[in-house]
Amino acid sequence: MNPIITATELGGESAGPRPPVLLDVRWQLTTAKAAGAAPFDGRAAYRAGHIPGAVYVDLDAELAGPPGRGGRHPLPDTDSFGAAMRRAGVSRDVPVVVYDGGQGWAAARAWWLLRWAGHPDVRVLDGGLEAWDGPLSTDVPATEPGDFTPEPGGLPLLDADGAAALARSGLLLDARAAERYRGDVEPIDPVGGHIPGAVSAPTTENVSQGATTFLTPDELAARFKRLGAADAPEVGVYCGSGVSGAHEVLALAIAGIPAALYAGSWSEWSSDPARPVATGPEPQ
């Protein structure tokens, strides 16, 4: 199943006999927020206009657990996540389409969580709300509760030890910006650098230059082949807190390459001073 859907395809399916459940997951992380400035208000953006029928899902509150030693966006409690998805109208036998403002990171996090939790039919709107040229609505839909119950294990998941091992036995991709990978700057987490053995693969290179839509499957396959995915027995991804890394797992899926996500990512790894840290442009 193609894990992404175009705006044209979404318009057709929404008007068809089996419309998907639509989840609006607008969210953004900025260094200003990390420094204490007011965070982006996704719910306010949703109220100002959303794809008709979409239900708002809060990434920080519903797609992640409380921040702590497990990272800034650890996996949510399974029961709480299931309850949130049922409130949003998600059922196991109804397709789901998720979108955000265009960056794709938050939508990919929702896609990854639902697929990891066992939902068989979840897609991301390629290009997000920016790609939607249909009408917008300010109405909050009256949603019938869904019946989705999470069954974790649908996608592979790494913990810190598993990520460290995979960096040596396979290919572990670091989806953060290259300067954070090198340790030149670290605006959010306590330590700069990367997991020893990990390869720099910024998420921003998964999309067309100056746009928010993914590269073609062939272009993505070529990109990940250059990074070593074709010869690796296993592929894993991490980022800062398991959000942009989900976007990279999605890009790999588009290219036909299965990959595991280290959900705790650098925010968990760097919280333990006993864990090794590499710096510079090479994996080490």
PDB file of C-alpha atoms in Angstrom:
ATOM      1  CA  MET A   1       0.000   0.000   0.000  1.00  0.00           C
ATOM      2  CA  ASN A   2       1.278   3.440  -0.921  1.00  0.00           C
ATOM      3  CA  PRO A   3       1.764   5.274   2.423  1.00  0.00           C
ATOM      4  CA  ILE A   4       1.042   8.697   0.897  1.00  0.00           C
ATOM      5  CA  ILE A   5      -1.944  10.136  -0.941  1.00  0.00           C
ATOM      6  CA  THR A   6      -2.244  13.183  -3.187  1.00  0.00           C
ATOM      7  CA  ALA A   7      -4.731  15.969  -2.593  1.00  0.00           C
ATOM      8  CA  THR A   8      -6.574  14.980  -5.768  1.00  0.00           C
ATOM      9  CA  GLU A   9      -6.853  11.375  -4.628  1.00  0.00           C
ATOM     10  CA  LEU A  10      -8.034  12.492  -1.194  1.00  0.00           C
ATOM     11  CA  GLY A  11     -10.754  14.661  -2.723  1.00  0.00           C
ATOM     12  CA  GLY A  12     -12.010  11.719  -4.740  1.00  0.00           C
ATOM     13  CA  GLU A  13     -11.974   9.278  -1.833  1.00  0.00           C
ATOM     14  CA  SER A  14     -13.646  11.745   0.534  1.00  0.00           C
ATOM     15  CA  ALA A  15     -16.546  12.076  -1.912  1.00  0.00           C
ATOM     16  CA  GLY A  16     -16.736   8.329  -2.467  1.00  0.00           C
ATOM     17  CA  PRO A  17     -18.627   5.515  -0.748  1.00  0.00           C
ATOM     18  CA  ARG A  18     -15.886   4.762   1.794  1.00  0.00           C
ATOM     19  CA  PRO A  19     -14.370   8.090   2.870  1.00  0.00           C
ATOM     20  CA  PRO A  20     -11.321   7.964   5.129  1.00  0.00           C
ATOM     21  CA  VAL A  21     -11.160   9.324   8.653  1.00  0.00           C
ATOM     22  CA  LEU A  22      -9.239  12.612   8.432  1.00  0.00           C
ATOM     23  CA  LEU A  23      -6.841  13.659  11.191  1.00  0.00           C
ATOM     24  CA  ASP A  24      -5.377  17.179  11.330  1.00  0.00           C
ATOM     25  CA  VAL A  25      -2.050  17.004  13.182  1.00  0.00           C
ATOM     26  CA  ARG A  26      -0.687  20.508  12.663  1.00  0.00           C
ATOM     27  CA  TRP A  27       2.325  21.074  14.917  1.00  0.00           C
ATOM     28  CA  GLN A  28       5.762  22.582  14.744  1.00  0.00           C
ATOM     29  CA  LEU A  29       8.879  22.675  16.862  1.00  0.00           C
ATOM     30  CA  THR A  30      11.076  25.735  16.868  1.00  0.00           C
ATOM     31  CA  THR A  31      14.140  26.668  18.842  1.00  0.00           C
ATOM     32  CA  ALA A  32      12.109  29.627  20.111  1.00  0.00           C
ATOM     33  CA  LYS A  33       9.686  27.173  21.696  1.00  0.00           C
ATOM     34  CA  ALA A  34      12.594  25.237  23.165  1.00  0.00           C
ATOM     35  CA  ALA A  35      13.868  28.498  24.649  1.00  0.00           C
ATOM     36  CA  GLY A  36      10.548  29.146  26.357  1.00  0.00           C
ATOM     37  CA  ALA A  37       8.597  31.175  23.802  1.00  0.00           C
ATOM     38  CA  ALA A  38       4.911  30.523  23.240  1.00  0.00           C
ATOM     39  CA  PRO A  39       4.464  27.295  21.239  1.00  0.00           C
ATOM     40  CA  PHE A  40       2.707  27.031  17.928  1.00  0.00           C
ATOM     41  CA  ASP A  41      -1.035  26.611  18.518  1.00  0.00           C
ATOM     42  CA  GLY A  42      -2.172  23.833  16.219  1.00  0.00           C
ATOM     43  CA  ARG A  43      -5.675  23.825  17.626  1.00  0.00           C
ATOM     44  CA  ALA A  44      -6.099  27.523  16.817  1.00  0.00           C
ATOM     45  CA  ALA A  45      -4.865  26.868  13.290  1.00  0.00           C
ATOM     46  CA  TYR A  46      -7.394  24.039  13.002  1.00  0.00           C
ATOM     47  CA  ARG A  47     -10.245  26.282  14.178  1.00  0.00           C
ATOM     48  CA  ALA A  48      -9.254  28.908  11.605  1.00  0.00           C
ATOM     49  CA  GLY A  49      -9.715  26.421   8.769  1.00  0.00           C
ATOM     50  CA  HIS A  50      -9.238  22.724   8.073  1.00  0.00           C
ATOM     51  CA  ILE A  51     -10.126  20.121   5.459  1.00  0.00           C
ATOM     52  CA  PRO A  52     -13.865  19.439   5.851  1.00  0.00           C
ATOM     53  CA  GLY A  53     -14.530  16.557   8.210  1.00  0.00           C
ATOM     54  CA  ALA A  54     -11.049  16.529   9.741  1.00  0.00           C
ATOM     55  CA  VAL A  55     -10.612  16.031  13.492  1.00  0.00           C
ATOM     56  CA  TYR A  56      -7.759  17.755  15.318  1.00  0.00           C
ATOM     57  CA  VAL A  57      -5.181  15.565  17.087  1.00  0.00           C
ATOM     58  CA  ASP A  58      -2.654  17.125  19.468  1.00  0.00           C
ATOM     59  CA  LEU A  59       0.818  15.677  18.891  1.00  0.00           C
ATOM     60  CA  ASP A  60       2.219  16.665  22.294  1.00  0.00           C
ATOM     61  CA  ALA A  61      -0.806  15.455  24.282  1.00  0.00           C
ATOM     62  CA  GLU A  62      -2.114  12.507  22.232  1.00  0.00           C
ATOM     63  CA  LEU A  63       0.766  11.233  20.092  1.00  0.00           C
ATOM     64  CA  ALA A  64       3.402  11.344  22.825  1.00  0.00           C
ATOM     65  CA  GLY A  65       3.811  10.667  26.514  1.00  0.00           C
ATOM     66  CA  PRO A  66       5.102  13.185  29.053  1.00  0.00           C
ATOM     67  CA  PRO A  67       8.689  14.316  28.340  1.00  0.00           C
ATOM     68  CA  GLY A  68      11.418  12.959  30.582  1.00  0.00           C
ATOM     69  CA  ARG A  69      14.312  10.517  30.540  1.00  0.00           C
ATOM     70  CA  GLY A  70      12.553   8.709  27.698  1.00  0.00           C
ATOM     71  CA  GLY A  71      12.896  11.792  25.486  1.00  0.00           C
ATOM     72  CA  ARG A  72      10.902  14.873  24.554  1.00  0.00           C
ATOM     73  CA  HIS A  73       8.249  12.850  22.708  1.00  0.00           C
ATOM     74  CA  PRO A  74       8.279   9.317  24.129  1.00  0.00           C
ATOM     75  CA  LEU A  75       5.638   6.902  22.929  1.00  0.00           C
ATOM     76  CA  PRO A  76       2.242   7.531  24.515  1.00  0.00           C
ATOM     77  CA  ASP A  77       0.649   5.065  26.886  1.00  0.00           C
ATOM     78  CA  THR A  78      -1.011   2.499  24.632  1.00  0.00           C
ATOM     79  CA  ASP A  79      -4.415   2.703  26.312  1.00  0.00           C
ATOM     80  CA  SER A  80      -4.395   6.503  26.246  1.00  0.00           C
ATOM     81  CA  PHE A  81      -3.408   6.520  22.591  1.00  0.00           C
ATOM     82  CA  GLY A  82      -6.176   4.079  21.734  1.00  0.00           C
ATOM     83  CA  ALA A  83      -8.734   6.199  23.571  1.00  0.00           C
ATOM     84  CA  ALA A  84      -7.578   9.335  21.735  1.00  0.00           C
ATOM     85  CA  MET A  85      -7.857   7.610  18.371  1.00  0.00           C
ATOM     86  CA  ARG A  86     -11.329   6.282  19.153  1.00  0.00           C
ATOM     87  CA  ARG A  87     -12.433   9.795  20.162  1.00  0.00           C
ATOM     88  CA  ALA A  88     -11.162  10.988  16.784  1.00  0.00           C
ATOM     89  CA  GLY A  89     -13.331   8.393  15.052  1.00  0.00           C
ATOM     90  CA  VAL A  90     -10.614   5.913  14.126  1.00  0.00           C
ATOM     91  CA  SER A  91     -11.783   2.346  13.513  1.00  0.00           C
ATOM     92  CA  ARG A  92      -9.691  -0.597  12.455  1.00  0.00           C
ATOM     93  CA  ASP A  93     -11.584  -1.265   9.225  1.00  0.00           C
ATOM     94  CA  VAL A  94     -11.834   2.345   8.010  1.00  0.00           C
ATOM     95  CA  PRO A  95      -8.914   3.991   6.174  1.00  0.00           C
ATOM     96  CA  VAL A  96      -7.187   6.945   7.840  1.00  0.00           C
ATOM     97  CA  VAL A  97      -5.515   9.948   6.213  1.00  0.00           C
ATOM     98  CA  VAL A  98      -3.381  12.289   8.308  1.00  0.00           C
ATOM     99  CA  TYR A  99      -2.067  15.715   7.386  1.00  0.00           C
ATOM    100  CA  ASP A 100      -0.265  18.668   8.915  1.00  0.00           C
ATOM    101  CA  GLY A 101       0.641  22.147   7.744  1.00  0.00           C
ATOM    102  CA  GLY A 102       2.972  20.884   5.040  1.00  0.00           C
ATOM    103  CA  GLN A 103       6.251  19.964   6.702  1.00  0.00           C
ATOM    104  CA  GLY A 104       5.078  16.389   7.036  1.00  0.00           C
ATOM    105  CA  TRP A 105       6.828  15.561  10.301  1.00  0.00           C
ATOM    106  CA  ALA A 106       3.764  15.569  12.571  1.00  0.00           C
ATOM    107  CA  ALA A 107       1.630  13.704  10.031  1.00  0.00           C
ATOM    108  CA  ALA A 108       4.383  11.091   9.720  1.00  0.00           C
ATOM    109  CA  ARG A 109       4.445  10.674  13.495  1.00  0.00           C
ATOM    110  CA  ALA A 110       0.686   9.970  13.469  1.00  0.00           C
ATOM    111  CA  TRP A 111       1.115   7.605  10.502  1.00  0.00           C
ATOM    112  CA  TRP A 112       3.933   5.738  12.248  1.00  0.00           C
ATOM    113  CA  LEU A 113       2.089   5.410  15.568  1.00  0.00           C
ATOM    114  CA  LEU A 114      -1.085   4.109  13.974  1.00  0.00           C
ATOM    115  CA  ARG A 115       0.818   1.640  11.798  1.00  0.00           C
ATOM    116  CA  TRP A 116       2.988   0.535  14.748  1.00  0.00           C
ATOM    117  CA  ALA A 117      -0.205   0.084  16.785  1.00  0.00           C
ATOM    118  CA  GLY A 118      -1.658  -2.220  14.147  1.00  0.00           C
ATOM    119  CA  HIS A 119      -3.889  -0.083  11.924  1.00  0.00           C
ATOM    120  CA  PRO A 120      -3.658  -1.577   8.416  1.00  0.00           C
ATOM    121  CA  ASP A 121      -4.595   1.439   6.268  1.00  0.00           C
ATOM    122  CA  VAL A 122      -3.013   4.800   7.086  1.00  0.00           C
ATOM    123  CA  ARG A 123      -1.705   7.375   4.604  1.00  0.00           C
ATOM    124  CA  VAL A 124      -0.165  10.827   4.783  1.00  0.00           C
ATOM    125  CA  LEU A 125      -1.426  13.670   2.603  1.00  0.00           C
ATOM    126  CA  ASP A 126       1.620  14.477   0.484  1.00  0.00           C
ATOM    127  CA  GLY A 127       2.396  18.164   0.912  1.00  0.00           C
ATOM    128  CA  GLY A 128      -0.046  18.577   3.777  1.00  0.00           C
ATOM    129  CA  LEU A 129      -2.618  21.322   3.938  1.00  0.00           C
ATOM    130  CA  GLU A 130      -0.501  23.419   1.556  1.00  0.00           C
ATOM    131  CA  ALA A 131      -1.269  20.904  -1.196  1.00  0.00           C
ATOM    132  CA  TRP A 132      -5.037  20.978  -0.597  1.00  0.00           C
ATOM    133  CA  ASP A 133      -6.800  23.246  -3.082  1.00  0.00           C
ATOM    134  CA  GLY A 134     -10.342  22.370  -2.038  1.00  0.00           C
ATOM    135  CA  PRO A 135     -12.543  24.264   0.405  1.00  0.00           C
ATOM    136  CA  LEU A 136     -11.702  24.669   4.083  1.00  0.00           C
ATOM    137  CA  SER A 137     -14.133  24.446   6.963  1.00  0.00           C
ATOM    138  CA  THR A 138     -14.304  26.003  10.420  1.00  0.00           C
ATOM    139  CA  ASP A 139     -16.935  23.521  11.588  1.00  0.00           C
ATOM    140  CA  VAL A 140     -15.899  20.930  14.165  1.00  0.00           C
ATOM    141  CA  PRO A 141     -17.458  17.666  12.968  1.00  0.00           C
ATOM    142  CA  ALA A 142     -19.674  15.588  15.229  1.00  0.00           C
ATOM    143  CA  THR A 143     -17.575  12.429  15.264  1.00  0.00           C
ATOM    144  CA  GLU A 144     -18.868   8.957  15.971  1.00  0.00           C
ATOM    145  CA  PRO A 145     -16.450   7.124  18.294  1.00  0.00           C
ATOM    146  CA  GLY A 146     -14.305   4.548  16.563  1.00  0.00           C
ATOM    147  CA  ASP A 147     -13.420   1.030  17.643  1.00  0.00           C
ATOM    148  CA  PHE A 148      -9.638   1.035  17.148  1.00  0.00           C
ATOM    149  CA  THR A 149      -7.685  -0.886  19.786  1.00  0.00           C
ATOM    150  CA  PRO A 150      -3.879  -0.695  19.542  1.00  0.00           C
ATOM    151  CA  GLU A 151      -1.953  -3.902  18.995  1.00  0.00           C
ATOM    152  CA  PRO A 152       1.712  -2.770  19.088  1.00  0.00           C
ATOM    153  CA  GLY A 153       4.253  -4.390  16.831  1.00  0.00           C
ATOM    154  CA  GLY A 154       2.993  -3.424  13.384  1.00  0.00           C
ATOM    155  CA  LEU A 155       6.252  -1.560  12.645  1.00  0.00           C
ATOM    156  CA  PRO A 156       9.719  -2.211  14.133  1.00  0.00           C
ATOM    157  CA  LEU A 157      10.780  -0.149  17.143  1.00  0.00           C
ATOM    158  CA  LEU A 158      14.248   0.407  18.617  1.00  0.00           C
ATOM    159  CA  ASP A 159      15.311   1.278  22.147  1.00  0.00           C
ATOM    160  CA  ALA A 160      18.649   2.928  22.968  1.00  0.00           C
ATOM    161  CA  ASP A 161      20.577  -0.346  23.144  1.00  0.00           C
ATOM    162  CA  GLY A 162      19.011  -1.555  19.912  1.00  0.00           C
ATOM    163  CA  ALA A 163      19.924   1.694  18.146  1.00  0.00           C
ATOM    164  CA  ALA A 164      23.529   1.441  19.343  1.00  0.00           C
ATOM    165  CA  ALA A 165      23.756  -2.142  18.098  1.00  0.00           C
ATOM    166  CA  LEU A 166      22.149  -1.376  14.736  1.00  0.00           C
ATOM    167  CA  ALA A 167      24.619   1.467  14.143  1.00  0.00           C
ATOM    168  CA  ARG A 168      27.317  -1.241  14.044  1.00  0.00           C
ATOM    169  CA  SER A 169      25.480  -4.188  12.504  1.00  0.00           C
ATOM    170  CA  GLY A 170      23.347  -2.386   9.925  1.00  0.00           C
ATOM    171  CA  LEU A 171      22.554   1.210   8.975  1.00  0.00           C
ATOM    172  CA  LEU A 172      21.350   3.766  11.518  1.00  0.00           C
ATOM    173  CA  LEU A 173      20.304   7.070   9.933  1.00  0.00           C
ATOM    174  CA  ASP A 174      20.308  10.364  11.837  1.00  0.00           C
ATOM    175  CA  ALA A 175      17.458  12.468  10.431  1.00  0.00           C
ATOM    176  CA  ARG A 176      18.426  15.749  12.138  1.00  0.00           C
ATOM    177  CA  ALA A 177      20.113  18.686  10.443  1.00  0.00           C
ATOM    178  CA  ALA A 178      23.752  18.004   9.559  1.00  0.00           C
ATOM    179  CA  GLU A 179      25.065  20.674  11.930  1.00  0.00           C
ATOM    180  CA  ARG A 180      23.338  18.990  14.866  1.00  0.00           C
ATOM    181  CA  TYR A 181      24.694  15.603  13.772  1.00  0.00           C
ATOM    182  CA  ARG A 182      28.221  17.028  13.704  1.00  0.00           C
ATOM    183  CA  GLY A 183      27.733  18.690  17.077  1.00  0.00           C
ATOM    184  CA  ASP A 184      28.408  22.181  15.728  1.00  0.00           C
ATOM    185  CA  VAL A 185      25.223  23.416  17.415  1.00  0.00           C
ATOM    186  CA  GLU A 186      22.613  21.914  19.706  1.00  0.00           C
ATOM    187  CA  PRO A 187      19.696  24.283  20.308  1.00  0.00           C
ATOM    188  CA  ILE A 188      17.426  21.840  22.148  1.00  0.00           C
ATOM    189  CA  ASP A 189      19.105  18.864  23.795  1.00  0.00           C
ATOM    190  CA  PRO A 190      21.866  18.885  26.437  1.00  0.00           C
ATOM    191  CA  VAL A 191      24.667  17.493  24.257  1.00  0.00           C
ATOM    192  CA  GLY A 192      25.565  17.898  20.582  1.00  0.00           C
ATOM    193  CA  GLY A 193      26.744  15.107  18.305  1.00  0.00           C
ATOM    194  CA  HIS A 194      25.391  11.732  17.230  1.00  0.00           C
ATOM    195  CA  ILE A 195      25.162   8.070  18.149  1.00  0.00           C
ATOM    196  CA  PRO A 196      28.513   6.465  17.250  1.00  0.00           C
ATOM    197  CA  GLY A 197      28.239   4.698  13.905  1.00  0.00           C
ATOM    198  CA  ALA A 198      25.131   6.589  12.754  1.00  0.00           C
ATOM    199  CA  VAL A 199      25.078   8.166   9.294  1.00  0.00           C
ATOM    200  CA  SER A 200      23.840  11.717   8.675  1.00  0.00           C
ATOM    201  CA  ALA A 201      20.648  11.756   6.562  1.00  0.00           C
ATOM    202  CA  PRO A 202      18.677  14.993   7.108  1.00  0.00           C
ATOM    203  CA  THR A 203      14.919  14.631   6.775  1.00  0.00           C
ATOM    204  CA  THR A 204      14.783  17.828   4.739  1.00  0.00           C
ATOM    205  CA  GLU A 205      16.379  15.965   1.821  1.00  0.00           C
ATOM    206  CA  ASN A 206      13.366  13.626   1.522  1.00  0.00           C
ATOM    207  CA  VAL A 207      11.301  16.331  -0.172  1.00  0.00           C
ATOM    208  CA  SER A 208      11.593  18.374  -3.330  1.00  0.00           C
ATOM    209  CA  GLN A 209      13.758  21.460  -2.987  1.00  0.00           C
ATOM    210  CA  GLY A 210      11.632  24.431  -2.027  1.00  0.00           C
ATOM    211  CA  ALA A 211       8.532  22.248  -1.685  1.00  0.00           C
ATOM    212  CA  THR A 212       6.876  19.994   0.861  1.00  0.00           C
ATOM    213  CA  THR A 213       6.035  17.001  -1.330  1.00  0.00           C
ATOM    214  CA  PHE A 214       8.169  13.864  -1.236  1.00  0.00           C
ATOM    215  CA  LEU A 215      10.692  13.006  -3.893  1.00  0.00           C
ATOM    216  CA  THR A 216       9.567  10.221  -6.229  1.00  0.00           C
ATOM    217  CA  PRO A 217      10.010   6.614  -5.087  1.00  0.00           C
ATOM    218  CA  ASP A 218      12.935   6.187  -7.506  1.00  0.00           C
ATOM    219  CA  GLU A 219      14.612   9.364  -6.255  1.00  0.00           C
ATOM    220  CA  LEU A 220      14.182   8.287  -2.645  1.00  0.00           C
ATOM    221  CA  ALA A 221      15.494   4.795  -3.419  1.00  0.00           C
ATOM    222  CA  ALA A 222      18.561   6.352  -5.043  1.00  0.00           C
ATOM    223  CA  ARG A 223      19.087   8.637  -2.059  1.00  0.00           C
ATOM    224  CA  PHE A 224      18.973   5.813   0.453  1.00  0.00           C
ATOM    225  CA  LYS A 225      21.148   3.599  -1.740  1.00  0.00           C
ATOM    226  CA  ARG A 226      23.837   6.300  -1.645  1.00  0.00           C
ATOM    227  CA  LEU A 227      23.550   6.250   2.145  1.00  0.00           C
ATOM    228  CA  GLY A 228      24.099   2.493   2.272  1.00  0.00           C
ATOM    229  CA  ALA A 229      20.565   1.149   2.666  1.00  0.00           C
ATOM    230  CA  ALA A 230      20.842  -1.234  -0.296  1.00  0.00           C
ATOM    231  CA  ASP A 231      23.617  -3.230   1.366  1.00  0.00           C
ATOM    232  CA  ALA A 232      22.468  -3.003   4.991  1.00  0.00           C
ATOM    233  CA  PRO A 233      20.821  -6.061   6.576  1.00  0.00           C
ATOM    234  CA  GLU A 234      18.644  -3.716   8.659  1.00  0.00           C
ATOM    235  CA  VAL A 235      17.904  -0.007   8.622  1.00  0.00           C
ATOM    236  CA  GLY A 236      16.958   2.206  11.562  1.00  0.00           C
ATOM    237  CA  VAL A 237      16.268   5.916  12.010  1.00  0.00           C
ATOM    238  CA  TYR A 238      16.421   8.407  14.837  1.00  0.00           C
ATOM    239  CA  CYS A 239      16.110  12.181  15.099  1.00  0.00           C
ATOM    240  CA  GLY A 240      15.731  14.602  17.995  1.00  0.00           C
ATOM    241  CA  SER A 241      12.569  13.200  19.566  1.00  0.00           C
ATOM    242  CA  GLY A 242      10.989  10.667  17.217  1.00  0.00           C
ATOM    243  CA  VAL A 243       9.028  13.104  15.034  1.00  0.00           C
ATOM    244  CA  SER A 244      11.177  13.980  12.017  1.00  0.00           C
ATOM    245  CA  GLY A 245      12.589  10.439  12.241  1.00  0.00           C
ATOM    246  CA  ALA A 246       9.098   9.125  11.513  1.00  0.00           C
ATOM    247  CA  HIS A 247       9.161  11.231   8.336  1.00  0.00           C
ATOM    248  CA  GLU A 248      12.358   9.434   7.315  1.00  0.00           C
ATOM    249  CA  VAL A 249      10.802   6.027   8.033  1.00  0.00           C
ATOM    250  CA  LEU A 250       7.892   7.113   5.823  1.00  0.00           C
ATOM    251  CA  ALA A 251      10.284   8.194   3.060  1.00  0.00           C
ATOM    252  CA  LEU A 252      12.026   4.821   3.290  1.00  0.00           C
ATOM    253  CA  ALA A 253       8.646   3.086   3.054  1.00  0.00           C
ATOM    254  CA  ILE A 254       7.849   5.041  -0.114  1.00  0.00           C
ATOM    255  CA  ALA A 255      11.159   3.766  -1.490  1.00  0.00           C
ATOM    256  CA  GLY A 256      10.226   0.203  -0.529  1.00  0.00           C
ATOM    257  CA  ILE A 257      12.745  -0.064   2.317  1.00  0.00           C
ATOM    258  CA  PRO A 258      11.501  -1.195   5.751  1.00  0.00           C
ATOM    259  CA  ALA A 259      13.069   0.640   8.678  1.00  0.00           C
ATOM    260  CA  ALA A 260      12.827   0.719  12.449  1.00  0.00           C
ATOM    261  CA  LEU A 261      12.359   3.914  14.466  1.00  0.00           C
ATOM    262  CA  TYR A 262      14.284   4.742  17.619  1.00  0.00           C
ATOM    263  CA  ALA A 263      11.426   6.701  19.153  1.00  0.00           C
ATOM    264  CA  GLY A 264      13.379   8.096  22.116  1.00  0.00           C
ATOM    265  CA  SER A 265      15.979   9.419  19.682  1.00  0.00           C
ATOM    266  CA  TRP A 266      18.673  11.935  20.582  1.00  0.00           C
ATOM    267  CA  SER A 267      16.639  13.528  23.354  1.00  0.00           C
ATOM    268  CA  GLU A 268      16.636  10.192  25.200  1.00  0.00           C
ATOM    269  CA  TRP A 269      20.170   9.198  24.212  1.00  0.00           C
ATOM    270  CA  SER A 270      21.723  12.486  25.330  1.00  0.00           C
ATOM    271  CA  SER A 271      19.873  12.475  28.666  1.00  0.00           C
ATOM    272  CA  ASP A 272      22.221   9.739  29.940  1.00  0.00           C
ATOM    273  CA  PRO A 273      25.814  11.005  30.320  1.00  0.00           C
ATOM    274  CA  ALA A 274      27.062   7.409  30.299  1.00  0.00           C
ATOM    275  CA  ARG A 275      26.091   6.951  26.655  1.00  0.00           C
ATOM    276  CA  PRO A 276      28.873   7.656  24.132  1.00  0.00           C
ATOM    277  CA  VAL A 277      28.653  10.663  21.820  1.00  0.00           C
ATOM    278  CA  ALA A 278      30.444  11.100  18.490  1.00  0.00           C
ATOM    279  CA  THR A 279      31.046  14.472  16.848  1.00  0.00           C
ATOM    280  CA  GLY A 280      32.165  15.606  13.420  1.00  0.00           C
ATOM    281  CA  PRO A 281      31.014  14.636   9.937  1.00  0.00           C
ATOM    282  CA  GLU A 282      31.969  10.944  10.094  1.00  0.00           C
ATOM    283  CA  PRO A 283      29.964   8.137  11.757  1.00  0.00           C
ATOM    284  CA  GLN A 284      32.955   6.991  13.938  1.00  0.00           C
TER     285      GLN A 284
END
